Amino acid sequence: MHHNSQHAMLAPICGSTAELATRVAAFRYDQLTAEARTVASHCALDWFGVTLAAWNEPLVAILLDQVREDGGHPQATVIGIGDRFSLEQAALLNGAMSHAIDYDDVVMAMRGHPTVTILPAVLALAEYRGLDGRRVVEAFVAGFELACRLGKIVNVSHYADGWHATATIGTFAAAAAAANMLRLDAEQTAHALGIAGTQAAGLKSAFGTMCKPLHAGKAAATGLKAALLAARGFTGNPAIVECNQGFADTQSTSPKFEEALIDPPGGFYIVQTLFKYHASCYLTHSAVEAARHIRSSGMSDLDEIAQIVVRVDEGHLRICNIAEPRTGMEVKFSLTSMIALALLGEDTASQKLYDDALAKRGDVAGLRRRVRVEVHVAPSHTLSEIEVRMRDGRVFIQACDVGIPNTDLPNQGLMLRAKFDALTRPYLGSGYAALGEQIQHIDTVTDIRGLLFQTRIAASDRSGSSDSR
């Protein structure tokens, strides 16, 4: 340990904890570009929608029972439920709820879901400390950018080896965001990252269980507690990222510290956020969009299809290639089923679609069995190509890549508002529109507690369970 503390006193290694902590501590809202501010509000709008839509998921009910039994001071609000719990409990519940239907945003630099780990921590802290929406956006972006820079250090091998980046990197990101909100200096922030880093965990082998969403909640709660402890003088290893047996050393086969210091185009990673418009695994989305395009371009008679070929990156075969799904959840990870649903014109954005009966539906099964999955080498691992061959010899070919961030931000805002409205209207009655309007301008909101309370679902609407989606 003595060696490590000595090590921390040396000139910081390129991309080290000290460098990252300095950036987090110094970051202020005024440094944001207009694009970064806009996308931050998009992330918030998307987060509130997917969180509210999951208020009655079984895992949320279990966690609620547990925290109610644990008890604690009422400090921060849980979305949808409207009750207040301790800071950590609220961050845990809101984080787990927001990742429960796997419909939240993604960023490739992190190889994970940033918002579900960061926003629950900063909203809880802002509510408890009486801070405004401007401070929420400021801290959120500070954490988001750290997540991407850390993702660049540990890069592809971290995820490939079985770590769930949302859980691991997400813990650092929540700590950074909370440290910024608490106005910790660079040294305290480095300790917050040290406290977070030794607790950062989460395995991809948990996918398909309640633990995948739990990862997001745990990251938010653990990161928040790390910053609160650092504010009180609790210490961690302030070189946790780069030190011997530190985060990069143990969790990446080829860390690239210098990558963390390279600024992305436009200065902010947040503008590279990718949003989901289909309630399924993100790697199915390019194929779904390509299939929808073919359907809309005049390929109408499904009975006349001889064969469908989909060409995807090899990684898809391990993640979303369930050939014969047995449940609605497995359909979301079945490339062939998702293509069938798109060609059938089904609303793949509707959570209601994915019940267990869907897996056994004759038209879906009949069509998916005509899809052959082939591997191709493409410039982007998210690019998919579909070829539909008709019995009369006609061929429809369409490629799509949902890994390219949308640069038309007004259009993205409209799409996300439609998604928010569809997800929240069943639960909030007429209140959903005013809430959406406020969240779209979250940096002008002065009362965070009031905003969160507006998400409360009336007891009369709570009986409208998931079948009303």
Short mmCIF file of C-alpha atoms in Angstrom, two decimals:
data_model
loop_
_atom_site.label_atom_id
_atom_site.label_comp_id
_atom_site.label_asym_id
_atom_site.label_seq_id
_atom_site.Cartn_x
_atom_site.Cartn_y
_atom_site.Cartn_z
CA MET A 1 0.00 0.00 0.00
CA HIS A 2 2.91 2.28 0.81
CA HIS A 3 4.20 1.80 -2.73
CA ASN A 4 0.81 2.77 -4.17
CA SER A 5 0.52 5.93 -2.12
CA GLN A 6 4.04 6.88 -3.22
CA HIS A 7 3.00 6.09 -6.76
CA ALA A 8 0.04 8.45 -6.45
CA MET A 9 2.37 11.32 -5.54
CA LEU A 10 4.36 11.00 -8.77
CA ALA A 11 3.47 12.94 -11.89
CA PRO A 12 0.15 11.44 -12.99
CA ILE A 13 0.40 8.76 -15.63
CA CYS A 14 -1.36 9.67 -18.85
CA GLY A 15 -5.08 8.97 -18.37
CA SER A 16 -4.66 8.31 -14.65
CA THR A 17 -7.14 8.73 -11.83
CA ALA A 18 -5.68 12.14 -10.91
CA GLU A 19 -6.15 13.48 -14.43
CA LEU A 20 -9.74 12.19 -14.62
CA ALA A 21 -10.53 13.49 -11.12
CA THR A 22 -9.17 16.95 -12.01
CA ARG A 23 -11.47 17.13 -15.02
CA VAL A 24 -14.51 15.98 -13.02
CA ALA A 25 -13.88 18.46 -10.20
CA ALA A 26 -13.36 21.41 -12.55
CA PHE A 27 -16.30 20.71 -14.83
CA ARG A 28 -19.08 23.32 -14.94
CA TYR A 29 -22.35 23.73 -16.83
CA ASP A 30 -21.07 26.76 -18.77
CA GLN A 31 -18.49 24.55 -20.53
CA LEU A 32 -21.26 22.56 -22.24
CA THR A 33 -21.91 23.07 -25.93
CA ALA A 34 -25.50 23.59 -27.07
CA GLU A 35 -25.47 20.07 -28.56
CA ALA A 36 -24.25 18.50 -25.31
CA ARG A 37 -26.97 20.30 -23.33
CA THR A 38 -29.63 19.15 -25.77
CA VAL A 39 -28.53 15.50 -25.69
CA ALA A 40 -28.31 15.61 -21.87
CA SER A 41 -31.99 16.60 -21.82
CA HIS A 42 -32.72 13.79 -24.31
CA CYS A 43 -31.03 11.31 -21.94
CA ALA A 44 -33.16 12.60 -19.07
CA LEU A 45 -36.41 12.39 -21.06
CA ASP A 46 -35.61 8.86 -22.20
CA TRP A 47 -34.64 7.81 -18.66
CA PHE A 48 -37.86 9.04 -17.07
CA GLY A 49 -39.93 7.26 -19.72
CA VAL A 50 -38.27 3.85 -19.44
CA THR A 51 -38.19 4.10 -15.64
CA LEU A 52 -41.87 4.91 -15.30
CA ALA A 53 -42.80 2.11 -17.69
CA ALA A 54 -41.09 -0.39 -15.39
CA TRP A 55 -42.64 0.64 -12.05
CA ASN A 56 -44.60 -2.61 -11.77
CA GLU A 57 -41.91 -5.07 -12.88
CA PRO A 58 -41.54 -8.01 -10.44
CA LEU A 59 -37.95 -7.10 -9.55
CA VAL A 60 -39.08 -3.61 -8.50
CA ALA A 61 -41.73 -5.04 -6.17
CA ILE A 62 -39.13 -7.29 -4.52
CA LEU A 63 -36.65 -4.44 -4.04
CA LEU A 64 -39.43 -2.21 -2.66
CA ASP A 65 -40.41 -4.86 -0.11
CA GLN A 66 -36.78 -5.16 0.94
CA VAL A 67 -36.03 -1.45 1.38
CA ARG A 68 -39.31 -0.93 3.25
CA GLU A 69 -38.27 -3.66 5.67
CA ASP A 70 -34.74 -2.22 5.95
CA GLY A 71 -36.12 1.22 6.84
CA GLY A 72 -34.28 4.52 6.60
CA HIS A 73 -34.65 8.28 6.56
CA PRO A 74 -36.98 9.62 3.83
CA GLN A 75 -34.47 11.59 1.75
CA ALA A 76 -35.20 10.98 -1.94
CA THR A 77 -38.14 10.00 -4.14
CA VAL A 78 -38.61 6.75 -6.03
CA ILE A 79 -40.05 7.28 -9.53
CA GLY A 80 -43.65 6.20 -10.06
CA ILE A 81 -44.05 5.03 -6.46
CA GLY A 82 -43.72 8.59 -5.12
CA ASP A 83 -42.49 7.47 -1.66
CA ARG A 84 -39.17 8.66 -0.24
CA PHE A 85 -36.36 6.46 1.01
CA SER A 86 -32.71 6.94 1.96
CA LEU A 87 -30.38 8.33 -0.71
CA GLU A 88 -28.82 4.95 -1.42
CA GLN A 89 -32.16 3.13 -1.46
CA ALA A 90 -33.67 5.64 -3.90
CA ALA A 91 -30.62 5.42 -6.18
CA LEU A 92 -30.76 1.61 -6.04
CA LEU A 93 -34.47 1.42 -6.84
CA ASN A 94 -34.50 4.11 -9.52
CA GLY A 95 -31.39 2.64 -11.16
CA ALA A 96 -32.73 -0.93 -11.19
CA MET A 97 -36.15 0.24 -12.39
CA SER A 98 -34.67 2.28 -15.24
CA HIS A 99 -32.79 -0.75 -16.63
CA ALA A 100 -35.57 -3.29 -15.93
CA ILE A 101 -37.03 -3.36 -19.46
CA ASP A 102 -33.66 -2.84 -21.17
CA TYR A 103 -34.99 0.07 -23.21
CA ASP A 104 -32.49 2.74 -22.07
CA ASP A 105 -29.68 4.57 -23.86
CA VAL A 106 -26.27 3.22 -24.84
CA VAL A 107 -22.86 4.74 -25.63
CA MET A 108 -20.23 2.77 -27.50
CA ALA A 109 -17.21 4.46 -25.88
CA MET A 110 -18.31 2.95 -22.56
CA ARG A 111 -19.79 -0.22 -24.11
CA GLY A 112 -22.69 0.13 -21.76
CA HIS A 113 -25.69 2.06 -20.49
CA PRO A 114 -24.54 5.32 -18.85
CA THR A 115 -27.70 7.17 -17.84
CA VAL A 116 -29.20 4.38 -15.68
CA THR A 117 -26.16 4.49 -13.39
CA ILE A 118 -25.60 8.26 -13.20
CA LEU A 119 -28.98 9.99 -13.19
CA PRO A 120 -30.44 8.04 -10.20
CA ALA A 121 -27.46 9.17 -8.08
CA VAL A 122 -27.59 12.85 -9.06
CA LEU A 123 -31.38 13.13 -8.82
CA ALA A 124 -31.37 11.68 -5.30
CA LEU A 125 -28.58 14.02 -4.21
CA ALA A 126 -30.12 17.08 -5.90
CA GLU A 127 -33.46 16.45 -4.22
CA TYR A 128 -31.88 15.96 -0.78
CA ARG A 129 -29.56 18.98 -1.05
CA GLY A 130 -32.14 21.24 -2.73
CA LEU A 131 -30.10 21.71 -5.93
CA ASP A 132 -31.62 22.66 -9.29
CA GLY A 133 -31.83 21.09 -12.74
CA ARG A 134 -28.83 23.01 -14.00
CA ARG A 135 -26.68 21.29 -11.36
CA VAL A 136 -28.26 17.95 -12.31
CA VAL A 137 -27.22 18.37 -15.96
CA GLU A 138 -23.74 19.58 -14.95
CA ALA A 139 -23.06 16.60 -12.66
CA PHE A 140 -24.69 14.14 -15.06
CA VAL A 141 -22.42 15.16 -17.93
CA ALA A 142 -19.34 15.12 -15.66
CA GLY A 143 -20.11 11.49 -14.83
CA PHE A 144 -21.04 10.60 -18.41
CA GLU A 145 -17.77 11.91 -19.84
CA LEU A 146 -15.75 10.05 -17.19
CA ALA A 147 -17.58 6.82 -18.08
CA CYS A 148 -16.56 7.18 -21.72
CA ARG A 149 -12.94 8.08 -20.96
CA LEU A 150 -12.62 5.13 -18.59
CA GLY A 151 -14.24 2.94 -21.23
CA LYS A 152 -11.56 4.05 -23.67
CA ILE A 153 -8.85 2.97 -21.19
CA VAL A 154 -10.11 -0.57 -20.50
CA ASN A 155 -11.63 -0.84 -24.02
CA VAL A 156 -12.99 -3.95 -25.70
CA SER A 157 -11.22 -6.61 -23.61
CA HIS A 158 -12.98 -5.56 -20.38
CA TYR A 159 -16.42 -6.36 -21.82
CA ALA A 160 -15.20 -9.35 -23.84
CA ASP A 161 -13.80 -10.98 -20.67
CA GLY A 162 -17.24 -11.02 -19.06
CA TRP A 163 -17.49 -7.76 -17.13
CA HIS A 164 -20.72 -5.77 -17.49
CA ALA A 165 -19.46 -2.23 -18.14
CA THR A 166 -22.76 -0.70 -16.99
CA ALA A 167 -22.03 -2.15 -13.54
CA THR A 168 -18.27 -1.60 -13.36
CA ILE A 169 -17.63 1.66 -15.20
CA GLY A 170 -21.09 2.83 -14.10
CA THR A 171 -19.97 2.77 -10.45
CA PHE A 172 -17.09 5.16 -11.25
CA ALA A 173 -19.43 7.35 -13.31
CA ALA A 174 -21.97 7.72 -10.50
CA ALA A 175 -19.17 8.54 -8.04
CA ALA A 176 -17.76 11.18 -10.38
CA ALA A 177 -21.17 12.78 -10.94
CA ALA A 178 -21.94 12.88 -7.21
CA ALA A 179 -18.44 14.25 -6.46
CA ASN A 180 -19.01 17.07 -8.94
CA MET A 181 -22.42 17.83 -7.41
CA LEU A 182 -20.91 17.86 -3.91
CA ARG A 183 -18.17 20.24 -5.16
CA LEU A 184 -15.36 17.93 -4.05
CA ASP A 185 -11.88 19.09 -5.04
CA ALA A 186 -9.64 17.01 -7.33
CA GLU A 187 -7.98 15.15 -4.44
CA GLN A 188 -11.30 14.26 -2.77
CA THR A 189 -12.69 13.22 -6.16
CA ALA A 190 -9.72 10.89 -6.71
CA HIS A 191 -10.49 9.29 -3.35
CA ALA A 192 -14.19 8.99 -4.32
CA LEU A 193 -13.07 7.16 -7.47
CA GLY A 194 -10.80 4.98 -5.33
CA ILE A 195 -13.68 4.08 -3.00
CA ALA A 196 -15.93 3.36 -5.98
CA GLY A 197 -13.31 1.43 -7.94
CA THR A 198 -12.66 -1.19 -5.28
CA GLN A 199 -16.41 -1.91 -5.20
CA ALA A 200 -17.05 -1.83 -8.95
CA ALA A 201 -18.38 -5.22 -10.07
CA GLY A 202 -20.93 -6.94 -12.29
CA LEU A 203 -20.81 -9.99 -14.56
CA LYS A 204 -22.38 -10.50 -17.99
CA SER A 205 -23.27 -14.03 -16.85
CA ALA A 206 -26.09 -12.35 -14.90
CA PHE A 207 -27.82 -11.29 -18.15
CA GLY A 208 -31.35 -12.66 -18.43
CA THR A 209 -31.84 -12.48 -14.64
CA MET A 210 -33.01 -9.71 -12.30
CA CYS A 211 -29.34 -8.97 -11.60
CA LYS A 212 -28.74 -7.15 -14.91
CA PRO A 213 -30.98 -4.25 -13.85
CA LEU A 214 -29.68 -4.62 -10.28
CA HIS A 215 -26.22 -3.79 -11.68
CA ALA A 216 -27.42 -0.32 -12.70
CA GLY A 217 -29.02 0.33 -9.31
CA LYS A 218 -25.99 -0.93 -7.40
CA ALA A 219 -23.65 1.23 -9.50
CA ALA A 220 -25.76 4.33 -8.77
CA ALA A 221 -26.02 3.61 -5.02
CA THR A 222 -22.37 2.57 -4.56
CA GLY A 223 -21.03 5.52 -6.55
CA LEU A 224 -23.21 7.96 -4.61
CA LYS A 225 -22.04 6.53 -1.25
CA ALA A 226 -18.39 6.68 -2.40
CA ALA A 227 -18.66 10.44 -3.02
CA LEU A 228 -20.50 11.06 0.26
CA LEU A 229 -17.79 9.17 2.17
CA ALA A 230 -15.00 11.00 0.36
CA ALA A 231 -16.65 14.30 1.33
CA ARG A 232 -16.29 13.22 4.99
CA GLY A 233 -12.59 12.42 4.58
CA PHE A 234 -12.82 8.68 3.91
CA THR A 235 -9.90 7.56 1.75
CA GLY A 236 -9.44 5.15 -1.12
CA ASN A 237 -6.52 4.50 -3.46
CA PRO A 238 -6.30 7.79 -5.41
CA ALA A 239 -4.55 5.98 -8.27
CA ILE A 240 -7.13 3.18 -8.52
CA VAL A 241 -7.37 3.25 -12.32
CA GLU A 242 -3.67 2.92 -13.22
CA CYS A 243 -1.89 1.49 -10.14
CA ASN A 244 -0.44 -2.00 -9.87
CA GLN A 245 -3.37 -4.44 -9.41
CA GLY A 246 -5.74 -1.51 -9.94
CA PHE A 247 -8.85 -1.34 -12.13
CA ALA A 248 -7.13 -1.31 -15.54
CA ASP A 249 -4.48 -3.84 -14.48
CA THR A 250 -7.00 -6.42 -13.28
CA GLN A 251 -9.88 -5.76 -15.69
CA SER A 252 -8.31 -5.13 -19.10
CA THR A 253 -5.77 -7.13 -21.10
CA SER A 254 -4.49 -4.09 -23.00
CA PRO A 255 -5.29 -0.79 -21.24
CA LYS A 256 -4.76 2.37 -23.29
CA PHE A 257 -4.31 5.21 -20.80
CA GLU A 258 -3.55 7.80 -23.48
CA GLU A 259 -7.00 7.18 -25.06
CA ALA A 260 -8.68 8.82 -22.06
CA LEU A 261 -7.14 12.19 -22.86
CA ILE A 262 -8.20 12.36 -26.51
CA ASP A 263 -11.20 14.66 -26.89
CA PRO A 264 -14.01 13.36 -29.10
CA PRO A 265 -15.30 15.42 -32.06
CA GLY A 266 -17.22 18.39 -30.68
CA GLY A 267 -15.58 17.97 -27.27
CA PHE A 268 -18.21 15.74 -25.62
CA TYR A 269 -18.93 12.03 -25.74
CA ILE A 270 -22.55 12.60 -24.68
CA VAL A 271 -23.52 13.63 -28.22
CA GLN A 272 -22.65 10.05 -29.29
CA THR A 273 -25.51 8.64 -27.18
CA LEU A 274 -27.60 6.02 -28.98
CA PHE A 275 -31.28 5.66 -28.10
CA LYS A 276 -33.51 2.60 -28.45
CA TYR A 277 -36.71 2.81 -30.45
CA HIS A 278 -37.45 -0.93 -30.32
CA ALA A 279 -37.93 -2.71 -27.00
CA SER A 280 -35.33 -5.38 -27.77
CA CYS A 281 -31.59 -6.05 -27.64
CA TYR A 282 -29.77 -3.13 -29.31
CA LEU A 283 -27.88 -5.46 -31.66
CA THR A 284 -31.20 -6.45 -33.28
CA HIS A 285 -32.10 -2.84 -34.12
CA SER A 286 -30.13 -2.43 -37.36
CA ALA A 287 -31.79 -5.56 -38.78
CA VAL A 288 -35.22 -4.42 -37.57
CA GLU A 289 -34.78 -1.02 -39.25
CA ALA A 290 -33.60 -2.67 -42.49
CA ALA A 291 -36.58 -5.07 -42.46
CA ARG A 292 -39.02 -2.21 -41.82
CA HIS A 293 -37.53 -0.32 -44.75
CA ILE A 294 -37.99 -3.33 -47.05
CA ARG A 295 -41.59 -3.73 -45.92
CA SER A 296 -42.34 -0.06 -46.59
CA SER A 297 -40.65 -0.13 -50.01
CA GLY A 298 -43.31 -2.38 -51.52
CA MET A 299 -42.55 -5.92 -50.37
CA SER A 300 -46.06 -6.76 -49.24
CA ASP A 301 -46.90 -10.44 -49.74
CA LEU A 302 -45.06 -12.35 -47.00
CA ASP A 303 -46.27 -15.71 -48.37
CA GLU A 304 -44.22 -15.07 -51.51
CA ILE A 305 -40.92 -14.86 -49.60
CA ALA A 306 -38.63 -17.74 -50.51
CA GLN A 307 -35.79 -16.90 -48.14
CA ILE A 308 -34.42 -14.12 -45.96
CA VAL A 309 -30.70 -13.75 -45.29
CA VAL A 310 -29.40 -11.44 -42.55
CA ARG A 311 -25.70 -10.61 -42.41
CA VAL A 312 -24.34 -9.45 -39.05
CA ASP A 313 -21.12 -9.09 -37.08
CA GLU A 314 -20.01 -12.30 -35.40
CA GLY A 315 -20.66 -10.88 -31.92
CA HIS A 316 -24.41 -11.07 -32.56
CA LEU A 317 -24.27 -14.88 -32.53
CA ARG A 318 -23.46 -14.92 -28.81
CA ILE A 319 -25.84 -12.16 -27.75
CA CYS A 320 -29.07 -12.05 -29.78
CA ASN A 321 -29.32 -15.24 -31.83
CA ILE A 322 -31.90 -17.36 -29.95
CA ALA A 323 -33.28 -19.49 -32.79
CA GLU A 324 -36.42 -20.78 -31.03
CA PRO A 325 -37.36 -18.38 -28.22
CA ARG A 326 -39.68 -19.71 -25.53
CA THR A 327 -40.60 -16.42 -23.78
CA GLY A 328 -41.28 -12.79 -24.63
CA MET A 329 -37.92 -11.84 -23.11
CA GLU A 330 -36.13 -14.37 -25.35
CA VAL A 331 -37.86 -12.89 -28.42
CA LYS A 332 -36.02 -9.62 -27.62
CA PHE A 333 -32.73 -11.55 -28.01
CA SER A 334 -33.83 -13.45 -31.14
CA LEU A 335 -32.56 -11.77 -34.32
CA THR A 336 -34.72 -13.94 -36.60
CA SER A 337 -37.89 -13.28 -34.54
CA MET A 338 -37.29 -9.52 -34.48
CA ILE A 339 -36.87 -9.50 -38.28
CA ALA A 340 -40.13 -11.47 -38.60
CA LEU A 341 -41.96 -8.97 -36.37
CA ALA A 342 -40.65 -6.03 -38.43
CA LEU A 343 -41.70 -7.65 -41.72
CA LEU A 344 -45.13 -8.39 -40.21
CA GLY A 345 -45.51 -4.68 -39.37
CA GLU A 346 -45.76 -5.23 -35.61
CA ASP A 347 -45.07 -2.34 -33.22
CA THR A 348 -41.64 -3.42 -31.95
CA ALA A 349 -41.49 -0.33 -29.73
CA SER A 350 -44.40 -1.57 -27.61
CA GLN A 351 -43.43 -3.36 -24.42
CA LYS A 352 -46.92 -4.90 -24.51
CA LEU A 353 -46.01 -6.90 -27.63
CA TYR A 354 -43.45 -9.10 -25.89
CA ASP A 355 -45.63 -11.51 -23.94
CA ASP A 356 -44.79 -15.22 -23.80
CA ALA A 357 -47.49 -16.07 -26.34
CA LEU A 358 -45.57 -14.07 -28.95
CA ALA A 359 -42.77 -16.67 -28.98
CA LYS A 360 -45.20 -19.37 -30.09
CA ARG A 361 -47.26 -17.36 -32.59
CA GLY A 362 -47.57 -19.27 -35.87
CA ASP A 363 -46.95 -16.34 -38.24
CA VAL A 364 -43.85 -15.23 -36.30
CA ALA A 365 -42.43 -18.76 -36.06
CA GLY A 366 -43.16 -19.51 -39.72
CA LEU A 367 -41.39 -16.38 -40.92
CA ARG A 368 -38.38 -16.58 -38.57
CA ARG A 369 -37.64 -20.13 -39.80
CA ARG A 370 -37.14 -18.70 -43.28
CA VAL A 371 -34.36 -16.39 -41.98
CA ARG A 372 -30.74 -17.51 -42.33
CA VAL A 373 -28.14 -15.73 -40.19
CA GLU A 374 -24.75 -15.22 -41.83
CA VAL A 375 -21.60 -13.54 -40.50
CA HIS A 376 -20.03 -10.68 -42.43
CA VAL A 377 -17.09 -8.37 -41.83
CA ALA A 378 -18.34 -4.78 -41.91
CA PRO A 379 -16.71 -1.44 -41.07
CA SER A 380 -19.00 -1.25 -38.01
CA HIS A 381 -20.04 -4.08 -35.68
CA THR A 382 -23.57 -2.68 -35.54
CA LEU A 383 -24.13 -2.67 -39.32
CA SER A 384 -26.61 -5.32 -40.52
CA GLU A 385 -27.77 -6.21 -44.04
CA ILE A 386 -30.97 -8.00 -45.01
CA GLU A 387 -31.68 -9.71 -48.32
CA VAL A 388 -35.24 -10.87 -49.01
CA ARG A 389 -35.58 -13.27 -51.95
CA MET A 390 -39.06 -13.67 -53.44
CA ARG A 391 -40.39 -16.78 -55.22
CA ASP A 392 -40.80 -14.78 -58.47
CA GLY A 393 -37.09 -13.88 -58.48
CA ARG A 394 -37.32 -10.35 -57.09
CA VAL A 395 -34.72 -9.46 -54.45
CA PHE A 396 -34.87 -6.71 -51.83
CA ILE A 397 -31.61 -5.69 -50.14
CA GLN A 398 -31.26 -3.14 -47.36
CA ALA A 399 -28.42 -2.31 -44.95
CA CYS A 400 -28.70 -0.22 -41.79
CA ASP A 401 -26.40 0.84 -38.96
CA VAL A 402 -28.00 2.08 -35.73
CA GLY A 403 -24.51 2.54 -34.25
CA ILE A 404 -24.21 5.95 -35.91
CA PRO A 405 -25.40 8.74 -33.57
CA ASN A 406 -28.23 10.92 -34.87
CA THR A 407 -26.94 14.40 -35.75
CA ASP A 408 -30.47 15.75 -36.39
CA LEU A 409 -31.11 16.65 -32.75
CA PRO A 410 -34.56 18.25 -33.27
CA ASN A 411 -35.67 15.02 -34.98
CA GLN A 412 -34.16 12.94 -32.16
CA GLY A 413 -36.05 15.08 -29.65
CA LEU A 414 -39.35 14.45 -31.43
CA MET A 415 -38.73 10.69 -31.59
CA LEU A 416 -37.82 10.52 -27.90
CA ARG A 417 -40.84 12.64 -26.92
CA ALA A 418 -43.11 10.21 -28.81
CA LYS A 419 -41.42 7.31 -27.01
CA PHE A 420 -41.81 9.05 -23.61
CA ASP A 421 -45.48 9.79 -24.27
CA ALA A 422 -46.22 6.19 -25.29
CA LEU A 423 -44.44 4.82 -22.20
CA THR A 424 -45.97 7.20 -19.63
CA ARG A 425 -49.48 7.98 -20.93
CA PRO A 426 -50.96 4.71 -19.58
CA TYR A 427 -49.84 5.58 -16.05
CA LEU A 428 -49.86 9.36 -15.66
CA GLY A 429 -53.14 10.23 -17.32
CA SER A 430 -53.17 13.81 -18.58
CA GLY A 431 -50.11 14.71 -16.49
CA TYR A 432 -47.64 13.03 -18.84
CA ALA A 433 -47.48 15.95 -21.31
CA ALA A 434 -46.59 18.64 -18.76
CA LEU A 435 -44.01 16.33 -17.17
CA GLY A 436 -42.40 15.60 -20.54
CA GLU A 437 -42.22 19.32 -21.31
CA GLN A 438 -40.41 20.03 -18.03
CA ILE A 439 -37.93 17.18 -18.47
CA GLN A 440 -37.10 18.37 -22.00
CA HIS A 441 -35.90 21.58 -20.31
CA ILE A 442 -34.57 19.96 -17.13
CA ASP A 443 -31.77 22.53 -16.80
CA THR A 444 -34.42 25.20 -16.10
CA VAL A 445 -36.20 23.18 -13.37
CA THR A 446 -35.69 24.74 -9.93
CA ASP A 447 -37.57 22.17 -7.81
CA ILE A 448 -36.27 18.63 -8.40
CA ARG A 449 -38.41 17.13 -5.65
CA GLY A 450 -41.51 18.65 -7.23
CA LEU A 451 -40.52 17.23 -10.62
CA LEU A 452 -40.00 13.74 -9.17
CA PHE A 453 -43.28 13.87 -7.28
CA GLN A 454 -45.12 14.50 -10.57
CA THR A 455 -44.09 11.00 -11.64
CA ARG A 456 -46.22 9.50 -8.88
CA ILE A 457 -48.73 7.06 -10.28
CA ALA A 458 -52.12 7.43 -8.59
CA ALA A 459 -53.25 4.37 -6.62
CA SER A 460 -56.25 4.08 -8.96
CA ASP A 461 -53.89 3.72 -11.95
CA ARG A 462 -51.61 1.23 -10.24
CA SER A 463 -54.09 -1.53 -10.95
CA GLY A 464 -53.50 -0.84 -14.67
CA SER A 465 -50.66 -3.31 -14.80
CA SER A 466 -48.33 -4.12 -17.68
CA ASP A 467 -51.18 -5.23 -19.95
CA SER A 468 -52.25 -1.59 -20.34
CA ARG A 469 -48.99 -0.73 -22.13
#
